[in-house]
Amino acid sequence: MKLFYHSKSFRLFLLVCFLKLIFTDESAASTNQANVSNVRFEQMNDRIIINYDLSGETTKEYHVLFSLKKKSDPDFAFVPEHLTGSIGDGIACGENLSVEWNVNDDFPEGLNGGDYYFVGYASEEEETSISPWIWIGAALIVGGIVFLLVNKSKEDTPNEFPSPPGRPN
């Protein structure tokens, strides 16, 4: 049993476990994306009211943003900065959510043409806390390393100083 703890393969196993814990991306494992649908808008003078439906898990909150697109120019995409209402972080799922945009804040001269439309995007808000499994795994690895260091046999530890010379008679 003692030989097992001192083997290179066991130490390599601990290293691989530690690296896996460090480089595992929890957000990649979570694929819960919300769906922004039924996007419609209405212009009232210099304001645009955008209404939409957000579907997803009802227990989660989402980050929602909109992009202004143009049918005649596929490369055109503008993300308005001055939106108010059900936009940004902390948006819960629901129907007929509303966003208001004062166009003059972003385009003082107004928008030319009439082939604009909005596309909504939503993603699950990332948790800022570290998973308890990472803490448990790190504690196990650190415990294993400490165990190996404490139980290291004296045969493996070379003497750093030579033994003192004998006393003359």
Short mmCIF file of C-alpha atoms in Angstrom, two decimals:
data_model
loop_
_atom_site.label_atom_id
_atom_site.label_comp_id
_atom_site.label_asym_id
_atom_site.label_seq_id
_atom_site.Cartn_x
_atom_site.Cartn_y
_atom_site.Cartn_z
CA MET A 1 0.00 0.00 0.00
CA LYS A 2 2.82 2.37 0.86
CA LEU A 3 4.36 1.73 -2.55
CA PHE A 4 1.07 2.82 -4.20
CA TYR A 5 1.21 6.29 -2.62
CA HIS A 6 4.80 6.82 -3.74
CA SER A 7 4.32 5.62 -7.30
CA LYS A 8 4.70 8.02 -10.22
CA SER A 9 1.38 6.91 -11.71
CA PHE A 10 -0.50 7.94 -8.54
CA ARG A 11 1.19 11.34 -8.57
CA LEU A 12 0.37 11.73 -12.27
CA PHE A 13 -3.25 10.83 -11.50
CA LEU A 14 -3.41 13.56 -8.84
CA LEU A 15 -1.93 16.09 -11.25
CA VAL A 16 -4.44 15.21 -13.98
CA CYS A 17 -7.35 15.52 -11.51
CA PHE A 18 -6.11 18.91 -10.37
CA LEU A 19 -5.72 20.22 -13.93
CA LYS A 20 -9.18 18.96 -14.89
CA LEU A 21 -10.72 20.85 -11.98
CA ILE A 22 -8.91 24.03 -12.90
CA PHE A 23 -9.69 24.00 -16.61
CA THR A 24 -13.27 22.70 -16.51
CA ASP A 25 -15.62 25.37 -17.83
CA GLU A 26 -18.94 25.16 -16.04
CA SER A 27 -20.63 27.60 -18.40
CA ALA A 28 -19.87 25.29 -21.34
CA ALA A 29 -21.71 22.50 -19.57
CA SER A 30 -24.76 24.69 -19.19
CA THR A 31 -26.62 25.16 -22.45
CA ASN A 32 -29.79 26.76 -21.09
CA GLN A 33 -30.35 29.59 -23.50
CA ALA A 34 -33.48 31.66 -23.56
CA ASN A 35 -35.38 32.35 -26.72
CA VAL A 36 -36.37 35.87 -27.74
CA SER A 37 -39.36 35.64 -30.06
CA ASN A 38 -42.28 37.61 -31.43
CA VAL A 39 -40.19 40.80 -31.69
CA ARG A 40 -42.27 43.73 -32.87
CA PHE A 41 -41.76 47.47 -32.64
CA GLU A 42 -43.67 50.68 -33.04
CA GLN A 43 -42.26 54.15 -33.64
CA MET A 44 -43.79 57.14 -31.86
CA ASN A 45 -42.02 60.36 -32.91
CA ASP A 46 -38.43 59.99 -31.67
CA ARG A 47 -39.11 56.91 -29.52
CA ILE A 48 -39.32 53.27 -30.53
CA ILE A 49 -41.17 50.78 -28.35
CA ILE A 50 -39.96 47.19 -28.78
CA ASN A 51 -42.15 44.38 -27.48
CA TYR A 52 -41.01 40.76 -27.29
CA ASP A 53 -41.53 37.41 -25.61
CA LEU A 54 -38.80 35.69 -23.62
CA SER A 55 -39.04 31.95 -23.07
CA GLY A 56 -36.68 29.77 -21.03
CA GLU A 57 -36.44 28.36 -17.53
CA THR A 58 -38.75 30.36 -15.28
CA THR A 59 -36.42 29.98 -12.28
CA LYS A 60 -33.51 31.69 -14.03
CA GLU A 61 -32.71 35.24 -15.03
CA TYR A 62 -31.26 36.21 -18.39
CA HIS A 63 -29.16 38.90 -20.02
CA VAL A 64 -31.13 40.40 -22.92
CA LEU A 65 -29.91 42.74 -25.64
CA PHE A 66 -31.16 43.91 -29.01
CA SER A 67 -29.42 44.67 -32.26
CA LEU A 68 -30.77 46.96 -34.96
CA LYS A 69 -30.40 45.41 -38.43
CA LYS A 70 -31.16 46.58 -41.94
CA LYS A 71 -32.67 44.33 -44.63
CA SER A 72 -30.95 46.12 -47.50
CA ASP A 73 -27.50 45.95 -45.82
CA PRO A 74 -26.76 42.54 -44.21
CA ASP A 75 -23.50 43.88 -42.75
CA PHE A 76 -25.27 46.62 -40.80
CA ALA A 77 -25.71 45.86 -37.09
CA PHE A 78 -26.05 48.43 -34.35
CA VAL A 79 -26.54 47.73 -30.65
CA PRO A 80 -28.43 50.67 -29.12
CA GLU A 81 -26.94 51.93 -25.87
CA HIS A 82 -29.79 53.99 -24.51
CA LEU A 83 -32.50 51.38 -23.99
CA THR A 84 -34.77 51.26 -20.96
CA GLY A 85 -37.20 48.66 -19.70
CA SER A 86 -36.82 44.88 -19.85
CA ILE A 87 -33.26 44.94 -21.14
CA GLY A 88 -29.83 44.00 -19.76
CA ASP A 89 -29.26 41.73 -16.75
CA GLY A 90 -31.82 40.13 -14.49
CA ILE A 91 -34.66 39.69 -16.97
CA ALA A 92 -37.17 36.95 -16.13
CA CYS A 93 -39.12 35.02 -18.76
CA GLY A 94 -42.45 36.42 -19.83
CA GLU A 95 -44.65 37.59 -22.66
CA ASN A 96 -45.06 41.10 -24.05
CA LEU A 97 -41.94 42.50 -22.38
CA SER A 98 -41.27 46.08 -23.35
CA VAL A 99 -38.17 48.12 -24.18
CA GLU A 100 -38.07 51.81 -25.01
CA TRP A 101 -35.42 53.47 -27.16
CA ASN A 102 -35.03 57.20 -27.72
CA VAL A 103 -33.56 57.15 -31.24
CA ASN A 104 -32.19 60.70 -30.97
CA ASP A 105 -29.82 59.61 -28.18
CA ASP A 106 -27.93 57.34 -30.60
CA PHE A 107 -28.83 58.95 -33.94
CA PRO A 108 -29.30 62.71 -33.49
CA GLU A 109 -30.06 63.13 -37.19
CA GLY A 110 -32.52 60.24 -37.22
CA LEU A 111 -32.52 56.99 -39.20
CA ASN A 112 -32.79 57.08 -42.97
CA GLY A 113 -34.78 54.38 -44.72
CA GLY A 114 -37.51 52.10 -43.55
CA ASP A 115 -36.10 48.60 -43.80
CA TYR A 116 -34.86 48.30 -40.21
CA TYR A 117 -35.70 45.49 -37.83
CA PHE A 118 -34.61 44.30 -34.39
CA VAL A 119 -33.08 40.99 -33.36
CA GLY A 120 -33.14 40.01 -29.70
CA TYR A 121 -30.54 37.89 -27.93
CA ALA A 122 -30.73 36.33 -24.50
CA SER A 123 -28.25 34.27 -22.54
CA GLU A 124 -28.33 32.81 -19.08
CA GLU A 125 -26.61 34.96 -16.51
CA GLU A 126 -23.41 33.38 -15.29
CA GLU A 127 -23.06 32.70 -11.61
CA THR A 128 -20.10 34.37 -10.02
CA SER A 129 -19.64 31.84 -7.26
CA ILE A 130 -17.37 28.81 -7.60
CA SER A 131 -19.01 25.41 -7.60
CA PRO A 132 -18.67 23.48 -4.33
CA TRP A 133 -17.38 20.51 -6.33
CA ILE A 134 -14.29 22.53 -7.26
CA TRP A 135 -13.64 23.28 -3.60
CA ILE A 136 -14.11 19.62 -2.64
CA GLY A 137 -11.84 18.44 -5.45
CA ALA A 138 -9.16 20.98 -4.59
CA ALA A 139 -9.30 19.96 -0.92
CA LEU A 140 -8.89 16.29 -1.88
CA ILE A 141 -5.93 17.04 -4.10
CA VAL A 142 -4.22 19.25 -1.53
CA GLY A 143 -4.90 16.60 1.11
CA GLY A 144 -3.36 13.94 -1.14
CA ILE A 145 -0.26 16.04 -1.74
CA VAL A 146 0.15 16.77 1.98
CA PHE A 147 -0.30 13.07 2.75
CA LEU A 148 2.40 12.17 0.25
CA LEU A 149 4.80 14.75 1.66
CA VAL A 150 4.23 13.76 5.28
CA ASN A 151 4.52 10.05 4.62
CA LYS A 152 7.60 10.35 2.46
CA SER A 153 10.07 7.71 3.59
CA LYS A 154 13.51 8.65 4.84
CA GLU A 155 15.04 6.59 2.04
CA ASP A 156 13.71 9.06 -0.52
CA THR A 157 15.14 12.05 1.34
CA PRO A 158 18.84 12.49 0.64
CA ASN A 159 21.10 13.79 3.41
CA GLU A 160 22.01 17.36 2.71
CA PHE A 161 24.99 17.45 5.06
CA PRO A 162 27.70 14.83 5.33
CA SER A 163 28.08 13.10 8.67
CA PRO A 164 30.57 14.84 11.00
CA PRO A 165 34.10 13.48 11.09
CA GLY A 166 35.10 11.28 14.01
CA ARG A 167 36.95 12.74 17.00
CA PRO A 168 40.67 12.27 17.13
CA ASN A 169 42.04 10.11 20.02
#
